[in-house]
Amino acid sequence: MSNMKQTVQDTYGKIAQEGGTCCESSSCCATTPTDADETSRRLGYAAEQTAAVPAGANLGLGCGNPQAIAALQPGETVLDLGSGGGFDCFLAAQQVGPNGHVIGVDMTVEMIALARNNATKAVKAGSPANVEFLLGEIESLPLADRTVDVILSNCVINLSPDKPAVFREAFRVLKPGGRLAISDVVTTAPLTASVRDDMQAVTACVGGAATIDEVSQMLTDAGFEQVNITPLQDTTEVIRDWSQSAAVDNLVVSAKIEGRRP
């Protein structure tokens, strides 16, 4: 495992154990459940969405709202890359209904344990058992070819040291006509080497971000069509809070990233 991946895994494992409270090695997390809900509302989630998931599912780690662009339909199979505590999975499950299926994949044992516990709470509260969480890496997904209708992800792919592999795997598991609808951090110009080599900047979802043009090319190379990357300027304050660095001001933005498998 690369040093970058190990650092990310350790950081987010600790966040899961602490229930979303900030730890010294990462600034892109909320200090309390209330802060997590407030961060999510700043990123485009409605108050009824943050209230509709099990306690502990929303860790305040997103950089946008992929639900807003996914246009999920009843009966669809949805995959969430880097599912964390399960926040977007539980929201997706409500949209696809009991005949749909939602799969969350995360490489962190502690996050999977947290998400599965949240799923148990959801079922006990009356939600259908249509969500599952799998331990695995998004560069090598534990799913068969052409089995997924929609792929979501929220501020995770920037953390991968091999983003082209992530998009190739996403393409592989999507059914023909399947779609990618993710929120992630991108840059409007290349970051300096000092920022890219700063592990705190990487785990804060900034240092590993690729440029808009790079992400577009990765998606095209993987086979996606109808690629569309839309920067979200209204998220810059949240990202600035994470990075705490003037070096990335006006360079790093959240974006809606969309594509479709032919």
mmCIF file of C-alpha atoms in Angstrom:
data_model
loop_
_atom_site.group_PDB
_atom_site.id
_atom_site.type_symbol
_atom_site.label_atom_id
_atom_site.label_comp_id
_atom_site.label_asym_id
_atom_site.label_seq_id
_atom_site.Cartn_x
_atom_site.Cartn_y
_atom_site.Cartn_z
ATOM 1 C CA MET A 1 0.000 0.000 0.000
ATOM 2 C CA SER A 2 1.322 3.454 -0.898
ATOM 3 C CA ASN A 3 2.229 5.901 1.865
ATOM 4 C CA MET A 4 -0.561 8.209 0.684
ATOM 5 C CA LYS A 5 -3.189 5.470 0.825
ATOM 6 C CA GLN A 6 -2.016 4.267 4.232
ATOM 7 C CA THR A 7 -2.132 7.806 5.629
ATOM 8 C CA VAL A 8 -5.658 8.321 4.273
ATOM 9 C CA GLN A 9 -6.782 4.972 5.680
ATOM 10 C CA ASP A 10 -5.338 5.736 9.123
ATOM 11 C CA THR A 11 -6.832 9.226 9.165
ATOM 12 C CA TYR A 12 -10.347 8.196 8.218
ATOM 13 C CA GLY A 13 -10.230 5.144 10.447
ATOM 14 C CA LYS A 14 -9.619 7.486 13.344
ATOM 15 C CA ILE A 15 -12.439 9.778 12.232
ATOM 16 C CA ALA A 16 -14.806 6.782 12.177
ATOM 17 C CA GLN A 17 -13.732 5.719 15.661
ATOM 18 C CA GLU A 18 -14.265 9.247 16.952
ATOM 19 C CA GLY A 19 -17.685 9.504 15.322
ATOM 20 C CA GLY A 20 -16.740 12.320 12.957
ATOM 21 C CA THR A 21 -14.906 14.513 15.438
ATOM 22 C CA CYS A 22 -11.864 16.274 14.034
ATOM 23 C CA CYS A 23 -8.524 14.664 14.555
ATOM 24 C CA GLU A 24 -5.163 16.361 14.309
ATOM 25 C CA SER A 25 -4.256 14.792 10.971
ATOM 26 C CA SER A 26 -7.330 15.993 9.079
ATOM 27 C CA SER A 27 -9.241 19.253 8.945
ATOM 28 C CA CYS A 28 -12.070 18.140 6.638
ATOM 29 C CA CYS A 29 -14.380 16.846 9.319
ATOM 30 C CA ALA A 30 -16.971 18.297 11.637
ATOM 31 C CA THR A 31 -16.557 18.661 15.385
ATOM 32 C CA THR A 32 -20.073 17.554 16.361
ATOM 33 C CA PRO A 33 -23.131 15.994 14.685
ATOM 34 C CA THR A 34 -24.692 19.478 14.635
ATOM 35 C CA ASP A 35 -21.635 20.833 12.805
ATOM 36 C CA ALA A 36 -21.828 17.938 10.336
ATOM 37 C CA ASP A 37 -25.458 18.726 9.543
ATOM 38 C CA GLU A 38 -24.663 22.420 9.146
ATOM 39 C CA THR A 39 -21.754 21.648 6.799
ATOM 40 C CA SER A 40 -24.010 19.399 4.711
ATOM 41 C CA ARG A 41 -26.648 22.116 4.454
ATOM 42 C CA ARG A 42 -23.962 24.560 3.262
ATOM 43 C CA LEU A 43 -23.141 22.019 0.561
ATOM 44 C CA GLY A 44 -26.690 21.723 -0.732
ATOM 45 C CA TYR A 45 -28.446 19.100 1.390
ATOM 46 C CA ALA A 46 -31.870 19.961 2.758
ATOM 47 C CA ALA A 47 -32.559 19.866 6.492
ATOM 48 C CA GLU A 48 -35.000 16.989 5.969
ATOM 49 C CA GLN A 49 -32.206 14.976 4.321
ATOM 50 C CA THR A 50 -29.770 15.369 7.210
ATOM 51 C CA ALA A 51 -32.591 14.445 9.590
ATOM 52 C CA ALA A 52 -33.612 11.345 7.611
ATOM 53 C CA VAL A 53 -30.491 9.203 8.158
ATOM 54 C CA PRO A 54 -29.388 7.221 11.226
ATOM 55 C CA ALA A 55 -27.495 9.169 13.868
ATOM 56 C CA GLY A 56 -23.791 8.861 13.133
ATOM 57 C CA ALA A 57 -24.187 8.399 9.376
ATOM 58 C CA ASN A 58 -23.413 12.012 8.484
ATOM 59 C CA LEU A 59 -19.812 12.778 9.393
ATOM 60 C CA GLY A 60 -19.713 16.116 7.567
ATOM 61 C CA LEU A 61 -17.047 14.880 5.134
ATOM 62 C CA GLY A 62 -18.637 15.801 1.801
ATOM 63 C CA CYS A 63 -17.853 18.619 -0.615
ATOM 64 C CA GLY A 64 -21.178 18.722 -2.446
ATOM 65 C CA ASN A 65 -24.438 16.851 -2.900
ATOM 66 C CA PRO A 66 -24.275 14.093 -5.549
ATOM 67 C CA GLN A 67 -27.904 13.277 -4.768
ATOM 68 C CA ALA A 68 -28.869 16.508 -6.503
ATOM 69 C CA ILE A 69 -27.494 15.381 -9.865
ATOM 70 C CA ALA A 70 -28.043 11.619 -9.707
ATOM 71 C CA ALA A 71 -31.782 11.627 -10.557
ATOM 72 C CA LEU A 72 -32.180 8.247 -8.858
ATOM 73 C CA GLN A 73 -35.172 6.141 -9.833
ATOM 74 C CA PRO A 74 -37.079 3.407 -7.968
ATOM 75 C CA GLY A 75 -35.569 -0.028 -8.477
ATOM 76 C CA GLU A 76 -32.084 1.138 -9.479
ATOM 77 C CA THR A 77 -28.824 -0.322 -8.159
ATOM 78 C CA VAL A 78 -26.565 2.410 -6.787
ATOM 79 C CA LEU A 79 -22.886 2.254 -5.813
ATOM 80 C CA ASP A 80 -21.262 4.809 -3.496
ATOM 81 C CA LEU A 81 -17.464 5.015 -3.801
ATOM 82 C CA GLY A 82 -15.915 5.727 -0.410
ATOM 83 C CA SER A 83 -19.166 5.453 1.499
ATOM 84 C CA GLY A 84 -17.910 6.463 4.946
ATOM 85 C CA GLY A 85 -20.640 6.348 7.576
ATOM 86 C CA GLY A 86 -23.259 5.739 4.898
ATOM 87 C CA PHE A 87 -24.875 9.178 4.641
ATOM 88 C CA ASP A 88 -25.369 9.226 0.864
ATOM 89 C CA CYS A 89 -26.196 5.508 0.813
ATOM 90 C CA PHE A 90 -29.126 5.926 3.184
ATOM 91 C CA LEU A 91 -30.448 8.891 1.223
ATOM 92 C CA ALA A 92 -30.104 6.938 -2.029
ATOM 93 C CA ALA A 93 -31.900 3.958 -0.487
ATOM 94 C CA GLN A 94 -34.939 6.124 0.183
ATOM 95 C CA GLN A 95 -35.038 7.164 -3.475
ATOM 96 C CA VAL A 96 -34.571 3.724 -5.070
ATOM 97 C CA GLY A 97 -37.069 2.151 -2.681
ATOM 98 C CA PRO A 98 -37.367 -1.420 -1.385
ATOM 99 C CA ASN A 99 -36.934 -2.858 -4.889
ATOM 100 C CA GLY A 100 -33.689 -0.961 -5.365
ATOM 101 C CA HIS A 101 -30.266 -1.790 -3.986
ATOM 102 C CA VAL A 102 -27.519 0.478 -2.620
ATOM 103 C CA ILE A 103 -23.918 -0.659 -2.141
ATOM 104 C CA GLY A 104 -21.296 1.310 -0.261
ATOM 105 C CA VAL A 105 -17.608 0.486 -0.713
ATOM 106 C CA ASP A 106 -14.929 1.804 1.632
ATOM 107 C CA MET A 107 -11.337 0.696 2.264
ATOM 108 C CA THR A 108 -11.408 1.557 5.973
ATOM 109 C CA VAL A 109 -12.409 -1.229 8.341
ATOM 110 C CA GLU A 110 -13.615 1.249 10.947
ATOM 111 C CA MET A 111 -15.827 3.075 8.452
ATOM 112 C CA ILE A 112 -17.397 -0.174 7.272
ATOM 113 C CA ALA A 113 -18.116 -1.164 10.878
ATOM 114 C CA LEU A 114 -19.704 2.237 11.540
ATOM 115 C CA ALA A 115 -21.805 2.098 8.365
ATOM 116 C CA ARG A 116 -23.021 -1.445 9.045
ATOM 117 C CA ASN A 117 -24.022 -0.423 12.550
ATOM 118 C CA ASN A 118 -25.921 2.520 11.076
ATOM 119 C CA ALA A 119 -27.636 0.156 8.620
ATOM 120 C CA THR A 120 -28.781 -2.019 11.501
ATOM 121 C CA LYS A 121 -30.231 1.039 13.223
ATOM 122 C CA ALA A 122 -32.030 2.036 10.025
ATOM 123 C CA VAL A 123 -33.667 -1.375 9.635
ATOM 124 C CA LYS A 124 -34.736 -1.387 13.278
ATOM 125 C CA ALA A 125 -36.332 2.012 12.674
ATOM 126 C CA GLY A 126 -38.395 0.561 9.838
ATOM 127 C CA SER A 127 -36.265 1.202 6.733
ATOM 128 C CA PRO A 128 -36.063 -1.587 4.139
ATOM 129 C CA ALA A 129 -32.920 -3.716 4.199
ATOM 130 C CA ASN A 130 -31.748 -2.485 0.805
ATOM 131 C CA VAL A 131 -28.303 -1.153 1.766
ATOM 132 C CA GLU A 132 -25.068 -3.112 2.153
ATOM 133 C CA PHE A 133 -21.488 -2.057 2.833
ATOM 134 C CA LEU A 134 -18.441 -3.833 1.394
ATOM 135 C CA LEU A 135 -14.809 -3.518 2.435
ATOM 136 C CA GLY A 136 -12.734 -2.818 -0.649
ATOM 137 C CA GLU A 137 -10.656 -0.330 -2.595
ATOM 138 C CA ILE A 138 -12.244 1.913 -5.189
ATOM 139 C CA GLU A 139 -9.312 1.191 -7.521
ATOM 140 C CA SER A 140 -10.301 -2.494 -7.501
ATOM 141 C CA LEU A 141 -14.006 -2.789 -6.774
ATOM 142 C CA PRO A 142 -15.433 -6.010 -5.286
ATOM 143 C CA LEU A 143 -18.303 -6.042 -7.822
ATOM 144 C CA ALA A 144 -19.010 -7.883 -11.056
ATOM 145 C CA ASP A 145 -19.022 -6.237 -14.468
ATOM 146 C CA ARG A 146 -22.102 -4.303 -15.597
ATOM 147 C CA THR A 147 -24.087 -4.605 -12.373
ATOM 148 C CA VAL A 148 -24.706 -0.976 -11.342
ATOM 149 C CA ASP A 149 -27.069 1.692 -12.695
ATOM 150 C CA VAL A 150 -25.621 4.741 -10.941
ATOM 151 C CA ILE A 151 -22.334 5.568 -9.213
ATOM 152 C CA LEU A 152 -22.184 8.230 -6.516
ATOM 153 C CA SER A 153 -19.168 9.545 -4.643
ATOM 154 C CA ASN A 154 -18.681 12.519 -2.371
ATOM 155 C CA CYS A 155 -15.211 14.005 -1.919
ATOM 156 C CA VAL A 156 -13.343 10.685 -2.072
ATOM 157 C CA ILE A 157 -11.716 10.197 -5.484
ATOM 158 C CA ASN A 158 -9.334 13.104 -4.816
ATOM 159 C CA LEU A 159 -7.866 10.929 -2.040
ATOM 160 C CA SER A 160 -6.916 8.125 -4.430
ATOM 161 C CA PRO A 161 -3.295 7.927 -5.654
ATOM 162 C CA ASP A 162 -4.541 6.195 -8.833
ATOM 163 C CA LYS A 163 -7.555 8.137 -10.081
ATOM 164 C CA PRO A 164 -7.492 6.675 -13.626
ATOM 165 C CA ALA A 165 -7.944 3.211 -12.084
ATOM 166 C CA VAL A 166 -10.962 4.471 -10.114
ATOM 167 C CA PHE A 167 -12.664 5.703 -13.262
ATOM 168 C CA ARG A 168 -11.808 2.522 -15.178
ATOM 169 C CA GLU A 169 -13.377 0.454 -12.410
ATOM 170 C CA ALA A 170 -16.417 2.719 -12.310
ATOM 171 C CA PHE A 171 -16.875 2.198 -16.040
ATOM 172 C CA ARG A 172 -16.437 -1.572 -15.688
ATOM 173 C CA VAL A 173 -19.171 -2.053 -13.088
ATOM 174 C CA LEU A 174 -21.699 0.277 -14.711
ATOM 175 C CA LYS A 175 -24.357 -1.213 -16.943
ATOM 176 C CA PRO A 176 -24.555 0.118 -20.511
ATOM 177 C CA GLY A 177 -26.303 3.471 -20.218
ATOM 178 C CA GLY A 178 -25.293 3.710 -16.566
ATOM 179 C CA ARG A 179 -24.258 7.065 -15.178
ATOM 180 C CA LEU A 180 -21.675 8.623 -12.906
ATOM 181 C CA ALA A 181 -22.830 11.455 -10.632
ATOM 182 C CA ILE A 182 -20.206 12.560 -8.141
ATOM 183 C CA SER A 183 -19.100 15.550 -6.118
ATOM 184 C CA ASP A 184 -15.373 16.009 -5.718
ATOM 185 C CA VAL A 185 -12.623 18.547 -5.284
ATOM 186 C CA VAL A 186 -10.819 19.709 -8.420
ATOM 187 C CA THR A 187 -8.327 22.435 -9.183
ATOM 188 C CA THR A 188 -8.432 25.181 -11.778
ATOM 189 C CA ALA A 189 -4.638 24.998 -12.156
ATOM 190 C CA PRO A 190 -1.915 22.579 -10.980
ATOM 191 C CA LEU A 191 -1.037 22.758 -7.291
ATOM 192 C CA THR A 192 2.518 23.319 -6.176
ATOM 193 C CA ALA A 193 4.670 20.326 -5.258
ATOM 194 C CA SER A 194 4.783 21.506 -1.648
ATOM 195 C CA VAL A 195 0.975 21.274 -1.394
ATOM 196 C CA ARG A 196 0.820 17.909 -3.177
ATOM 197 C CA ASP A 197 3.501 16.466 -0.886
ATOM 198 C CA ASP A 198 1.820 17.736 2.294
ATOM 199 C CA MET A 199 -0.029 14.746 3.771
ATOM 200 C CA GLN A 200 -2.219 17.011 5.886
ATOM 201 C CA ALA A 201 -3.325 18.792 2.699
ATOM 202 C CA VAL A 202 -3.951 15.418 1.052
ATOM 203 C CA THR A 203 -6.098 14.054 3.894
ATOM 204 C CA ALA A 204 -7.925 17.404 3.978
ATOM 205 C CA CYS A 205 -9.152 16.580 0.443
ATOM 206 C CA VAL A 206 -7.020 19.286 -1.164
ATOM 207 C CA GLY A 207 -3.474 18.104 -1.891
ATOM 208 C CA GLY A 208 -4.523 15.164 -4.055
ATOM 209 C CA ALA A 209 -7.003 17.036 -6.232
ATOM 210 C CA ALA A 210 -6.531 16.872 -9.999
ATOM 211 C CA THR A 211 -7.220 19.679 -12.443
ATOM 212 C CA ILE A 212 -10.552 19.913 -14.236
ATOM 213 C CA ASP A 213 -8.860 19.065 -17.533
ATOM 214 C CA GLU A 214 -7.107 16.053 -15.996
ATOM 215 C CA VAL A 215 -10.328 14.643 -14.573
ATOM 216 C CA SER A 216 -12.105 15.176 -17.879
ATOM 217 C CA GLN A 217 -9.344 13.327 -19.726
ATOM 218 C CA MET A 218 -9.357 10.460 -17.208
ATOM 219 C CA LEU A 219 -13.093 9.983 -17.684
ATOM 220 C CA THR A 220 -12.793 10.087 -21.467
ATOM 221 C CA ASP A 221 -9.884 7.636 -21.412
ATOM 222 C CA ALA A 222 -11.942 5.257 -19.253
ATOM 223 C CA GLY A 223 -14.675 5.267 -21.917
ATOM 224 C CA PHE A 224 -17.220 7.711 -20.495
ATOM 225 C CA GLU A 225 -19.285 9.920 -22.743
ATOM 226 C CA GLN A 226 -21.322 13.062 -22.003
ATOM 227 C CA VAL A 227 -18.606 14.117 -19.560
ATOM 228 C CA ASN A 228 -19.522 17.310 -17.731
ATOM 229 C CA ILE A 229 -17.570 18.993 -14.915
ATOM 230 C CA THR A 230 -19.235 21.991 -13.290
ATOM 231 C CA PRO A 231 -17.319 23.936 -10.588
ATOM 232 C CA LEU A 232 -19.405 25.020 -7.611
ATOM 233 C CA GLN A 233 -18.172 28.403 -6.506
ATOM 234 C CA ASP A 234 -20.528 28.513 -3.521
ATOM 235 C CA THR A 235 -18.498 25.758 -1.809
ATOM 236 C CA THR A 236 -15.210 27.665 -1.685
ATOM 237 C CA GLU A 237 -15.700 28.765 1.928
ATOM 238 C CA VAL A 238 -16.058 25.167 3.106
ATOM 239 C CA ILE A 239 -12.925 24.117 1.247
ATOM 240 C CA ARG A 240 -11.005 27.096 2.577
ATOM 241 C CA ASP A 241 -11.986 26.028 6.096
ATOM 242 C CA TRP A 242 -10.480 22.587 5.390
ATOM 243 C CA SER A 243 -7.251 23.697 3.759
ATOM 244 C CA GLN A 244 -6.481 26.617 6.064
ATOM 245 C CA SER A 245 -3.960 27.687 3.433
ATOM 246 C CA ALA A 246 -3.821 30.766 1.251
ATOM 247 C CA ALA A 247 -1.746 28.720 -1.207
ATOM 248 C CA VAL A 248 -4.872 27.056 -2.592
ATOM 249 C CA ASP A 249 -7.263 30.017 -2.555
ATOM 250 C CA ASN A 250 -9.020 30.391 -5.907
ATOM 251 C CA LEU A 251 -7.390 27.173 -7.145
ATOM 252 C CA VAL A 252 -9.413 24.461 -5.403
ATOM 253 C CA VAL A 253 -13.165 24.126 -5.885
ATOM 254 C CA SER A 254 -15.820 21.494 -5.475
ATOM 255 C CA ALA A 255 -17.430 20.324 -8.710
ATOM 256 C CA LYS A 256 -20.274 18.255 -10.073
ATOM 257 C CA ILE A 257 -18.716 15.517 -12.201
ATOM 258 C CA GLU A 258 -20.955 13.585 -14.566
ATOM 259 C CA GLY A 259 -20.472 10.952 -17.243
ATOM 260 C CA ARG A 260 -22.317 8.082 -18.878
ATOM 261 C CA ARG A 261 -21.286 4.646 -20.055
ATOM 262 C CA PRO A 262 -22.412 4.131 -23.670
#
